[in-house]
Amino acid sequence: MAQYSRISGSVGLITLKSLPVNALGAVVRQGIVDSLKTALQDPKVTSVVICGQNGVFCGGADIKEFGDSESGPPLIPMIHAIEAGNKPMVAAIEGFALGGGLELALGCHYRIAHSKARLGLPEVTLGLLPAAGGSQRLPRLIGVPAALDLIITGRHVTAAEALQLGIVDQVTDHHTVDAAVKFALSVAGRPLDARRISSYSCPPVSGDLDALFEEVMRKVRRGARGAIAPVACVQAVRAAATLPYARGMERERELMATLFTSGQARALQYSFFAQRAVSRWSTPSGARWDASAPKPVRKVAVIGLGTMGRGIAVALAQAGFPVVSVETQEKQLTEAKRAVSQMLERGAKRRGVAAPLDKMSYSSNIQAVADVDLVIEAVFEDMGLKKKIFQQLSAVCKPDALLCTNTSSLDVDQLASQTRNPELVVGMHFFAPAHVMKLLEVVYGPRSSPQALATAMQLGKKMGKVSVAVGNCPGFVGNRMLKAYVEQAFFLLEEGATPELVDSALEEFGFSMGFFKVSDLSGLDVGWKVRKEDGLALPGVSTGPSARIRQGRRYSPLGDLLCQRGRFGQKTGSGWYQYGKPGGRVATPDPWLHSFLEEYRAQHGLVPRRIDPQEVLERCLYALINEGFRILEDGIAAGPEDIDCIYVFGYGWPHYRGGPMFYAAMVGLPKVLERLEHYYRAHPDVPDLQPCSLLRRLVASGSPPVQKWKEAIKKLHSQL
Ligand SMILES: C[C@H](O)[C@H](C)C(=O)SCCNC(=O)CCNC(=O)[C@H](O)C(C)(C)COP(=O)([O-])OP(=O)([O-])OC[C@H]1O[C@@H](n2cnc3c(N)ncnc32)[C@H](O)[C@@H]1OP(=O)([O-])[O-]
């Protein structure tokens, strides 16, 4: 709702009231329309202030209402009525004014913001565009280039930047509504024509307007990789720069109509709520987010300052924690100090703040962590070494200190068994670069306490991570599903595909890089080492049927054979592609590899066949999704939202496709099941293609929408 009152004698005050972010749902819009009418008709009122309750102006249109049929007064005429009003309208912006919230403020004649407020038009992050006049008013107010930047990126600006851009008229450190009322009293009776932004023309741009838009559109299309909203945003701003306001608004409405019902918008809105849902974690043992109070964490430590350790230390310091960094190798310690300082300075420069160098302390002695509240171990991925570290930490640290490991696949519970308090051990699996990647897999073992899990989840949130709670199993969620995807990519090469074909199909789907290019970037030797440890990669070259069987299932030694030839990817100048020289970055198809594949197939009696991109997608993605269903069945992940956040924020799954499980729901579970059955019949020696029973049961129960899977899975589990 929206509440109306008259204050200071002659100021009408309209207060948006809709917890938690005063979103412009139907009831709020009706309240605004009614309040506006009252204010404009009240002869005692000479100016009006619009504000929000609870120190928040407005989080925009109510995303929860998007699926519903239109009800309540429409947003655009409401904002037009505010702008056309014959009394000064002043927006008092506290907390944030985002999307429709900023558009509401742009309809006002003046905007006063608190210094801590954030403003923006983030609709593009929801697969939409500013559709309540924002794409037409903002360019007229701040110019085309600045408006394009805010609308294409969806980034939030601080009040200081908003003042500098000309979005707001005043910034205050004091009570914003009081400042707005004082301002409203000062402008009462002033002419308003010059304050109605829709009547403005866009300020002229330096240089050719068409050239500017072509250049921006070229960059946007390249960066969007198939996302449609950023392209529509450019088209909408172009309308503002080239058409009269009314025609521009028509164009904005047309473009929004194409986006609103698109699968991409639904995927991005699903992802918006999924990110919030994963913070409400639960475990099969009944532990829950709202029943487990996190322990206070004031001081933290990182053990091992390799690439991951450095990134984790930087992310912790940037989040404001004093960090004790321990590296026993003196040379590595010196290098790490330099690297961490540089990363902190670069990050601070980008954010226009001071570098938190004072948060960092370094030592080569593990005793230095005796007084910290939480330790993150990030040493080399070797179980023996990690066990030794956990024994040492258990002896040195405070009895109630949390001991966390950044392992990406090793058994967290085995490490817990090295300590006095296994209930205080959890996994905190970061993704490289750890100070950039948003994902954090928080891994709980059978003995991890709910409080330990709650503490790690809260620390992740404070570090600005999308933290997802997952059960302890080989590869946890992300890497466990990736194994099925990687295997299919290898098998497709055996059956006739080339790395280029597989990668272009995946890049066409929206991945920034296909599997084989990613493998060359991260180094083929990384996977080889894991396969050797798992007893899969055997020395020498073997022929005959056993060469392609491991542990009773089909196996492709192709990656091992390349590593045996020293082809580790970019770092050696060749891998699945040619890079010209060690460290080269540009992947070019490699004739040697094509003939190597032909020889390999001939050697193993494999007859190559034509493989189309659709089969590449179905084999790689459905095998990954199928493993996702097994993970849900095992209770390792609580719901599809958890898996989808992991893949969108940690594995480069195209955000506008929502995530693997959302994608499966979009394709249709019966189709996914039918295709998996088809491929499993063709490849009975590949268990990963055998449809998971949970998938079968969801199809049998009518393929409920993905938002309903969690409860459907609970019900199915209870029937077992
Ligand atoms: C016409 C017009 O052009 C178009 C078409 C539009 O306007 S499209 C809409 C454009 N607006 C946006 O893109 C802003 C989206 N929101 C945010 O970016 C953030 O929420 C926040 C505002 C910066 C606060 O962050 P937070 O970290 O303090 O809390 P939270 O956990 O995120 O959010 C707290 C709770 O509020 C819910 N929520 C937040 N914004 C919402 C919104 N716009 N609609 C409905 N619910 C919303 C959220 O789901 C969560 O609920 P629950 O999980 O507790 O049940």
Short mmCIF file of C-alpha atoms in Angstrom, two decimals, residues 204-640:
data_model
loop_
_atom_site.label_atom_id
_atom_site.label_comp_id
_atom_site.label_asym_id
_atom_site.label_seq_id
_atom_site.Cartn_x
_atom_site.Cartn_y
_atom_site.Cartn_z
CA PRO A 204 23.69 15.92 -28.35
CA VAL A 205 26.46 13.31 -28.44
CA SER A 206 29.98 14.14 -29.61
CA GLY A 207 30.53 12.44 -32.97
CA ASP A 208 28.07 10.52 -35.11
CA LEU A 209 25.04 9.10 -33.30
CA ASP A 210 24.57 6.16 -35.73
CA ALA A 211 28.24 5.24 -35.45
CA LEU A 212 27.97 5.31 -31.66
CA PHE A 213 24.97 2.97 -31.62
CA GLU A 214 26.53 0.60 -34.19
CA GLU A 215 29.69 0.39 -32.09
CA VAL A 216 27.71 -0.19 -28.87
CA MET A 217 25.46 -2.77 -30.53
CA ARG A 218 28.51 -4.64 -31.92
CA LYS A 219 30.06 -4.81 -28.45
CA VAL A 220 26.77 -5.78 -26.81
CA ARG A 221 26.03 -8.58 -29.27
CA ARG A 222 29.55 -9.97 -28.80
CA GLY A 223 29.31 -9.84 -25.01
CA ALA A 224 25.71 -11.03 -24.80
CA ARG A 225 26.44 -14.44 -26.35
CA GLY A 226 22.80 -14.94 -27.23
CA ALA A 227 21.19 -12.92 -24.43
CA ILE A 228 18.39 -10.84 -26.01
CA ALA A 229 17.70 -8.22 -23.30
CA PRO A 230 20.95 -6.22 -23.68
CA VAL A 231 20.28 -5.89 -27.41
CA ALA A 232 16.72 -4.66 -26.77
CA CYS A 233 18.09 -2.15 -24.23
CA VAL A 234 20.29 -0.57 -26.91
CA GLN A 235 17.34 -0.44 -29.31
CA ALA A 236 15.17 1.27 -26.67
CA VAL A 237 17.77 3.95 -25.91
CA ARG A 238 18.23 4.48 -29.64
CA ALA A 239 14.52 5.23 -29.83
CA ALA A 240 14.99 7.83 -27.09
CA ALA A 241 17.79 9.47 -29.07
CA THR A 242 16.00 9.47 -32.40
CA LEU A 243 12.23 9.59 -31.76
CA PRO A 244 9.84 11.98 -30.02
CA TYR A 245 8.99 10.83 -26.47
CA ALA A 246 5.58 9.32 -27.24
CA ARG A 247 6.95 7.27 -30.17
CA GLY A 248 9.90 6.27 -28.03
CA MET A 249 7.54 4.98 -25.35
CA GLU A 250 5.72 2.92 -27.97
CA ARG A 251 9.06 1.40 -29.02
CA GLU A 252 9.91 0.70 -25.36
CA ARG A 253 6.56 -1.11 -24.97
CA GLU A 254 7.08 -3.16 -28.15
CA LEU A 255 10.58 -4.23 -27.12
CA MET A 256 9.45 -5.09 -23.60
CA ALA A 257 6.64 -7.24 -25.02
CA THR A 258 9.25 -9.35 -26.85
CA LEU A 259 11.25 -9.80 -23.66
CA PHE A 260 8.59 -10.21 -21.00
CA THR A 261 7.35 -13.60 -22.13
CA SER A 262 10.74 -14.84 -23.36
CA GLY A 263 12.28 -17.97 -21.87
CA GLN A 264 15.35 -15.89 -21.04
CA ALA A 265 13.39 -13.50 -18.81
CA ARG A 266 11.78 -16.43 -17.00
CA ALA A 267 15.18 -18.06 -16.55
CA LEU A 268 16.78 -14.90 -15.13
CA GLN A 269 13.85 -14.23 -12.78
CA TYR A 270 14.00 -17.86 -11.64
CA SER A 271 17.71 -17.33 -11.00
CA PHE A 272 16.97 -14.13 -9.03
CA PHE A 273 14.78 -16.04 -6.59
CA ALA A 274 17.05 -19.12 -6.69
CA GLN A 275 19.94 -17.03 -5.35
CA ARG A 276 17.76 -16.05 -2.41
CA ALA A 277 16.37 -19.55 -1.94
CA VAL A 278 19.83 -21.16 -1.56
CA SER A 279 20.55 -18.95 1.45
CA ARG A 280 17.60 -20.68 3.16
CA TRP A 281 19.55 -23.97 3.35
CA SER A 282 18.54 -27.27 4.91
CA THR A 283 20.17 -30.69 5.21
CA PRO A 284 18.67 -34.22 5.07
CA SER A 285 19.39 -34.55 8.81
CA GLY A 286 16.95 -31.69 9.43
CA ALA A 287 19.39 -28.84 10.13
CA ARG A 288 17.99 -25.56 8.82
CA TRP A 289 19.20 -21.96 8.21
CA ASP A 290 16.61 -20.44 10.53
CA ALA A 291 17.36 -22.85 13.39
CA SER A 292 21.17 -22.59 13.41
CA ALA A 293 22.85 -19.44 14.71
CA PRO A 294 26.25 -18.79 13.11
CA LYS A 295 29.27 -18.32 15.39
CA PRO A 296 30.82 -14.85 15.40
CA VAL A 297 33.89 -14.68 13.13
CA ARG A 298 36.20 -11.75 13.77
CA LYS A 299 39.60 -12.99 12.63
CA VAL A 300 40.38 -15.58 9.95
CA ALA A 301 43.37 -17.41 8.52
CA VAL A 302 44.35 -18.95 5.18
CA ILE A 303 46.81 -21.84 5.02
CA GLY A 304 48.71 -22.18 1.72
CA LEU A 305 49.28 -19.16 -0.53
CA GLY A 306 49.12 -20.70 -3.98
CA THR A 307 46.72 -19.26 -6.56
CA MET A 308 43.58 -20.25 -4.62
CA GLY A 309 44.95 -19.25 -1.19
CA ARG A 310 45.89 -15.79 -2.44
CA GLY A 311 42.45 -15.22 -3.98
CA ILE A 312 40.70 -16.36 -0.79
CA ALA A 313 42.89 -14.08 1.38
CA VAL A 314 42.09 -11.12 -0.89
CA ALA A 315 38.34 -11.85 -0.83
CA LEU A 316 38.40 -12.06 3.00
CA ALA A 317 40.35 -8.80 3.39
CA GLN A 318 38.03 -7.06 0.90
CA ALA A 319 35.12 -8.23 3.08
CA GLY A 320 36.77 -6.47 6.03
CA PHE A 321 38.29 -9.42 7.92
CA PRO A 322 41.78 -9.35 9.47
CA VAL A 323 43.53 -12.23 7.68
CA VAL A 324 46.53 -14.26 8.90
CA SER A 325 48.11 -15.87 5.82
CA VAL A 326 50.45 -18.81 6.37
CA GLU A 327 52.84 -20.23 3.79
CA THR A 328 55.69 -22.47 4.95
CA GLN A 329 57.74 -22.02 1.74
CA GLU A 330 59.63 -18.72 2.26
CA LYS A 331 59.99 -18.04 -1.50
CA GLN A 332 56.28 -18.67 -2.10
CA LEU A 333 55.49 -16.48 0.93
CA THR A 334 57.46 -13.52 -0.44
CA GLU A 335 55.86 -13.85 -3.87
CA ALA A 336 52.41 -14.21 -2.32
CA LYS A 337 52.79 -11.03 -0.23
CA ARG A 338 53.56 -9.08 -3.40
CA ALA A 339 50.74 -10.69 -5.40
CA VAL A 340 48.12 -10.25 -2.67
CA SER A 341 49.04 -6.57 -2.17
CA GLN A 342 48.76 -5.93 -5.91
CA MET A 343 45.37 -7.69 -6.10
CA LEU A 344 44.09 -5.65 -3.15
CA GLU A 345 45.33 -2.38 -4.68
CA ARG A 346 43.81 -3.18 -8.08
CA GLY A 347 40.48 -4.11 -6.48
CA ALA A 348 40.46 -0.97 -4.33
CA LYS A 349 41.25 1.24 -7.33
CA ARG A 350 38.34 -0.27 -9.29
CA ARG A 351 35.97 0.41 -6.39
CA GLY A 352 37.40 3.83 -5.56
CA VAL A 353 38.24 2.85 -1.96
CA ALA A 354 41.45 2.47 0.09
CA ALA A 355 43.24 -0.89 -0.25
CA PRO A 356 42.80 -2.93 2.99
CA LEU A 357 46.52 -3.81 3.16
CA ASP A 358 46.43 -3.37 6.94
CA LYS A 359 44.07 -6.33 7.21
CA MET A 360 46.80 -8.70 6.03
CA SER A 361 49.46 -10.38 8.17
CA TYR A 362 51.78 -13.12 6.98
CA SER A 363 53.74 -15.97 8.60
CA SER A 364 55.59 -19.11 7.66
CA ASN A 365 54.67 -20.60 11.04
CA ILE A 366 51.29 -22.28 11.58
CA GLN A 367 51.41 -21.21 15.24
CA ALA A 368 50.36 -17.79 13.97
CA VAL A 369 46.75 -18.95 13.66
CA ALA A 370 46.33 -19.82 17.34
CA ASP A 371 43.84 -16.98 18.00
CA VAL A 372 41.70 -16.97 14.88
CA ASP A 373 38.00 -17.92 14.74
CA LEU A 374 38.10 -19.67 11.39
CA VAL A 375 40.79 -21.21 9.16
CA ILE A 376 40.56 -21.99 5.45
CA GLU A 377 43.10 -24.57 4.29
CA ALA A 378 44.05 -24.11 0.62
CA VAL A 379 47.17 -26.22 0.17
CA PHE A 380 47.98 -28.53 -2.74
CA GLU A 381 45.18 -31.04 -3.57
CA ASP A 382 46.83 -33.99 -1.80
CA MET A 383 44.99 -35.97 0.93
CA GLY A 384 48.16 -36.88 2.83
CA LEU A 385 49.33 -33.26 3.02
CA LYS A 386 45.85 -31.98 3.97
CA LYS A 387 45.49 -34.58 6.73
CA LYS A 388 48.81 -33.40 8.25
CA ILE A 389 47.66 -29.77 8.10
CA PHE A 390 44.36 -30.61 9.85
CA GLN A 391 46.19 -32.48 12.60
CA GLN A 392 48.43 -29.41 13.12
CA LEU A 393 45.47 -27.00 13.04
CA SER A 394 43.54 -29.10 15.53
CA ALA A 395 46.50 -28.88 17.91
CA VAL A 396 47.24 -25.15 17.40
CA CYS A 397 43.82 -23.53 17.04
CA LYS A 398 41.31 -22.49 19.71
CA PRO A 399 39.03 -25.46 20.58
CA ASP A 400 35.99 -23.71 19.05
CA ALA A 401 37.74 -22.50 15.89
CA LEU A 402 36.15 -23.61 12.62
CA LEU A 403 38.46 -25.59 10.35
CA CYS A 404 37.51 -25.34 6.67
CA THR A 405 39.07 -26.91 3.58
CA ASN A 406 39.07 -25.52 0.04
CA THR A 407 39.38 -29.00 -1.45
CA SER A 408 37.51 -29.36 -4.74
CA SER A 409 36.91 -33.10 -4.51
CA LEU A 410 38.52 -34.81 -1.49
CA ASP A 411 36.51 -36.34 1.37
CA VAL A 412 35.83 -33.61 3.92
CA ASP A 413 34.94 -36.15 6.60
CA GLN A 414 38.33 -37.87 6.31
CA LEU A 415 39.91 -34.49 7.15
CA ALA A 416 37.45 -34.02 10.02
CA SER A 417 38.59 -37.30 11.50
CA GLN A 418 42.09 -35.79 11.89
CA THR A 419 40.81 -33.23 14.40
CA ARG A 420 39.62 -33.04 18.04
CA ASN A 421 36.28 -31.52 17.01
CA PRO A 422 35.09 -33.01 13.70
CA GLU A 423 31.78 -31.17 14.11
CA LEU A 424 33.70 -27.93 13.46
CA VAL A 425 34.98 -29.05 10.04
CA VAL A 426 33.29 -28.05 6.76
CA GLY A 427 34.38 -27.58 3.15
CA MET A 428 34.51 -24.08 1.66
CA HIS A 429 35.08 -24.80 -2.04
CA PHE A 430 35.99 -21.55 -3.84
CA PHE A 431 36.34 -21.20 -7.63
CA ALA A 432 39.32 -19.64 -9.42
CA PRO A 433 39.94 -16.72 -9.25
CA ALA A 434 38.55 -16.89 -5.70
CA HIS A 435 38.29 -13.09 -5.26
CA VAL A 436 36.27 -12.83 -8.50
CA MET A 437 34.10 -15.95 -8.90
CA LYS A 438 30.79 -15.57 -7.05
CA LEU A 439 30.21 -19.23 -6.22
CA LEU A 440 31.07 -20.93 -2.92
CA GLU A 441 30.17 -24.58 -2.33
CA VAL A 442 29.88 -25.04 1.45
CA VAL A 443 30.32 -28.76 2.05
CA TYR A 444 28.91 -30.33 5.20
CA GLY A 445 30.06 -33.80 6.30
CA PRO A 446 28.04 -36.28 8.36
CA ARG A 447 29.60 -34.84 11.54
CA SER A 448 29.57 -31.13 10.62
CA SER A 449 27.41 -29.23 13.12
CA PRO A 450 24.53 -27.02 11.88
CA GLN A 451 26.32 -24.11 13.57
CA ALA A 452 29.52 -24.79 11.61
CA LEU A 453 27.52 -24.86 8.39
CA ALA A 454 25.61 -21.70 9.32
CA THR A 455 28.89 -19.91 10.10
CA ALA A 456 30.50 -20.83 6.79
CA MET A 457 27.34 -19.86 4.87
CA GLN A 458 27.22 -16.49 6.62
CA LEU A 459 30.92 -15.88 5.96
CA GLY A 460 30.31 -16.62 2.28
CA LYS A 461 27.48 -14.06 2.21
CA LYS A 462 29.72 -11.44 3.86
CA MET A 463 32.31 -12.13 1.13
CA GLY A 464 29.63 -11.34 -1.47
CA LYS A 465 29.46 -14.98 -2.59
CA VAL A 466 26.48 -17.01 -3.70
CA SER A 467 26.94 -19.70 -1.05
CA VAL A 468 25.34 -23.09 -1.63
CA ALA A 469 25.22 -25.80 1.05
CA VAL A 470 25.98 -29.27 -0.37
CA GLY A 471 26.60 -32.72 1.07
CA ASN A 472 29.98 -34.42 1.16
CA CYS A 473 30.52 -36.81 -1.77
CA PRO A 474 33.24 -37.22 -4.46
CA GLY A 475 33.24 -33.98 -6.49
CA PHE A 476 30.44 -32.52 -4.32
CA VAL A 477 27.85 -31.09 -6.79
CA GLY A 478 29.64 -29.07 -9.47
CA ASN A 479 32.55 -31.39 -10.24
CA ARG A 480 30.42 -34.53 -9.81
CA MET A 481 28.04 -33.35 -12.56
CA LEU A 482 30.93 -32.08 -14.69
CA LYS A 483 32.40 -35.61 -14.86
CA ALA A 484 29.39 -36.88 -16.83
CA TYR A 485 29.60 -33.84 -19.20
CA VAL A 486 33.35 -34.30 -19.79
CA GLU A 487 32.96 -38.02 -20.44
CA GLN A 488 30.39 -37.38 -23.17
CA ALA A 489 32.66 -34.81 -24.81
CA PHE A 490 35.44 -37.42 -25.02
CA PHE A 491 33.07 -40.13 -26.32
CA LEU A 492 31.78 -37.78 -29.02
CA LEU A 493 35.36 -37.39 -30.28
CA GLU A 494 35.72 -41.18 -30.40
CA GLU A 495 32.51 -41.45 -32.43
CA GLY A 496 33.48 -38.89 -35.07
CA ALA A 497 33.26 -35.37 -33.67
CA THR A 498 36.09 -32.84 -33.50
CA PRO A 499 36.90 -30.49 -30.61
CA GLU A 500 35.76 -27.59 -32.82
CA LEU A 501 32.35 -29.17 -33.42
CA VAL A 502 31.76 -29.90 -29.73
CA ASP A 503 32.95 -26.48 -28.62
CA SER A 504 30.99 -24.51 -31.23
CA ALA A 505 27.78 -26.31 -30.24
CA LEU A 506 28.37 -25.44 -26.57
CA GLU A 507 29.33 -21.83 -27.38
CA GLU A 508 26.25 -21.49 -29.61
CA PHE A 509 24.26 -22.62 -26.57
CA GLY A 510 25.76 -19.71 -24.63
CA PHE A 511 28.87 -20.99 -22.84
CA SER A 512 31.69 -18.46 -23.19
CA MET A 513 34.02 -21.36 -24.03
CA GLY A 514 33.40 -24.94 -25.10
CA PHE A 515 34.77 -27.82 -23.03
CA PHE A 516 37.96 -28.45 -25.03
CA LYS A 517 38.99 -24.78 -25.03
CA VAL A 518 38.38 -24.60 -21.25
CA SER A 519 40.41 -27.77 -20.82
CA ASP A 520 43.32 -26.26 -22.79
CA LEU A 521 43.04 -23.05 -20.68
CA SER A 522 43.10 -24.80 -17.32
CA GLY A 523 45.69 -27.37 -18.47
CA LEU A 524 45.03 -30.97 -19.51
CA ASP A 525 47.52 -32.17 -16.87
CA VAL A 526 45.12 -31.04 -14.07
CA GLY A 527 42.45 -33.56 -15.09
CA TRP A 528 45.12 -36.17 -15.93
CA LYS A 529 46.48 -36.02 -12.37
CA VAL A 530 42.98 -36.59 -10.92
CA ARG A 531 42.35 -39.49 -13.35
CA LYS A 532 45.67 -41.05 -12.36
CA GLU A 533 44.78 -40.72 -8.65
CA ASP A 534 41.38 -42.30 -9.41
CA GLY A 535 43.19 -45.21 -11.14
CA LEU A 536 41.64 -44.34 -14.52
CA ALA A 537 44.65 -42.99 -16.43
CA LEU A 538 47.08 -45.91 -16.91
CA PRO A 539 50.70 -45.61 -18.07
CA GLY A 540 51.59 -46.47 -21.71
CA VAL A 541 49.32 -47.01 -24.69
CA SER A 542 47.12 -50.09 -24.66
CA THR A 543 44.98 -51.38 -27.49
CA GLY A 544 42.10 -53.85 -27.59
CA PRO A 545 38.73 -53.63 -25.82
CA SER A 546 40.23 -53.24 -22.30
CA ALA A 547 41.95 -50.05 -23.40
CA ARG A 548 38.59 -48.33 -23.30
CA ILE A 549 37.11 -49.97 -20.19
CA ARG A 550 37.70 -48.89 -16.58
CA GLN A 551 35.96 -50.25 -13.51
CA GLY A 552 33.52 -52.09 -15.79
CA ARG A 553 32.40 -49.04 -17.72
CA ARG A 554 33.37 -47.32 -20.96
CA TYR A 555 36.37 -44.98 -20.65
CA SER A 556 38.11 -42.78 -23.17
CA PRO A 557 41.90 -42.52 -22.75
CA LEU A 558 42.08 -39.73 -25.37
CA GLY A 559 42.99 -37.05 -22.79
CA ASP A 560 45.61 -39.29 -21.21
CA LEU A 561 47.19 -40.00 -24.62
CA LEU A 562 47.54 -36.28 -25.33
CA CYS A 563 49.13 -35.71 -21.91
CA GLN A 564 51.56 -38.58 -22.48
CA ARG A 565 52.67 -36.56 -25.56
CA GLY A 566 53.19 -33.45 -23.41
CA ARG A 567 50.19 -31.64 -24.93
CA PHE A 568 48.83 -29.85 -21.84
CA GLY A 569 47.04 -27.07 -23.71
CA GLN A 570 47.88 -23.33 -23.77
CA LYS A 571 50.78 -23.75 -21.35
CA THR A 572 52.58 -26.09 -23.82
CA GLY A 573 51.31 -24.39 -26.97
CA SER A 574 49.11 -27.31 -27.99
CA GLY A 575 46.40 -29.50 -26.55
CA TRP A 576 43.05 -30.06 -28.23
CA TYR A 577 43.91 -26.99 -30.32
CA GLN A 578 47.09 -25.40 -31.62
CA TYR A 579 48.24 -22.13 -29.89
CA GLY A 580 51.39 -21.40 -31.89
CA LYS A 581 53.64 -21.12 -28.82
CA PRO A 582 53.56 -22.05 -25.12
CA GLY A 583 51.23 -19.58 -23.40
CA GLY A 584 49.49 -18.73 -26.68
CA ARG A 585 45.86 -17.75 -26.18
CA VAL A 586 44.28 -18.08 -29.65
CA ALA A 587 42.94 -21.57 -30.35
CA THR A 588 43.22 -22.80 -33.93
CA PRO A 589 42.05 -26.21 -35.18
CA ASP A 590 45.03 -28.60 -35.30
CA PRO A 591 45.39 -30.95 -38.32
CA TRP A 592 47.71 -33.14 -36.20
CA LEU A 593 44.94 -33.74 -33.71
CA HIS A 594 42.45 -34.63 -36.47
CA SER A 595 44.78 -37.30 -37.87
CA PHE A 596 45.58 -38.46 -34.32
CA LEU A 597 41.80 -38.96 -33.77
CA GLU A 598 41.48 -40.88 -37.06
CA GLU A 599 44.40 -43.15 -36.10
CA TYR A 600 42.94 -43.66 -32.64
CA ARG A 601 39.53 -44.64 -34.03
CA ALA A 602 41.13 -47.02 -36.53
CA GLN A 603 43.27 -48.54 -33.77
CA HIS A 604 40.21 -49.20 -31.63
CA GLY A 605 37.96 -50.26 -34.48
CA LEU A 606 35.73 -47.22 -34.12
CA VAL A 607 33.84 -46.15 -37.26
CA PRO A 608 33.37 -42.38 -37.24
CA ARG A 609 29.91 -40.99 -38.07
CA ARG A 610 28.48 -37.51 -38.71
CA ILE A 611 27.47 -35.92 -35.41
CA ASP A 612 25.27 -32.84 -35.35
CA PRO A 613 25.40 -30.02 -32.80
CA GLN A 614 22.04 -31.07 -31.33
CA GLU A 615 23.46 -34.45 -30.36
CA VAL A 616 26.48 -32.74 -28.78
CA LEU A 617 24.17 -30.60 -26.63
CA GLU A 618 21.88 -33.47 -25.69
CA ARG A 619 24.68 -35.86 -24.79
CA CYS A 620 26.79 -33.39 -22.82
CA LEU A 621 23.99 -31.44 -21.11
CA TYR A 622 21.50 -34.26 -20.48
CA ALA A 623 24.23 -36.47 -18.96
CA LEU A 624 25.14 -33.56 -16.65
CA ILE A 625 21.45 -32.96 -15.82
CA ASN A 626 20.90 -36.68 -15.20
CA GLU A 627 23.71 -36.61 -12.62
CA GLY A 628 21.94 -33.56 -11.16
CA PHE A 629 18.85 -35.71 -10.59
CA ARG A 630 21.02 -38.36 -8.88
CA ILE A 631 22.40 -35.64 -6.61
CA LEU A 632 18.85 -34.53 -5.72
CA GLU A 633 17.89 -38.17 -5.16
CA ASP A 634 20.90 -38.61 -2.82
CA GLY A 635 19.99 -35.40 -0.96
CA ILE A 636 23.45 -33.96 -1.66
CA ALA A 637 21.71 -30.82 -2.94
CA ALA A 638 18.43 -29.71 -1.35
CA GLY A 639 16.77 -28.52 -4.54
CA PRO A 640 17.19 -27.61 -8.22
#
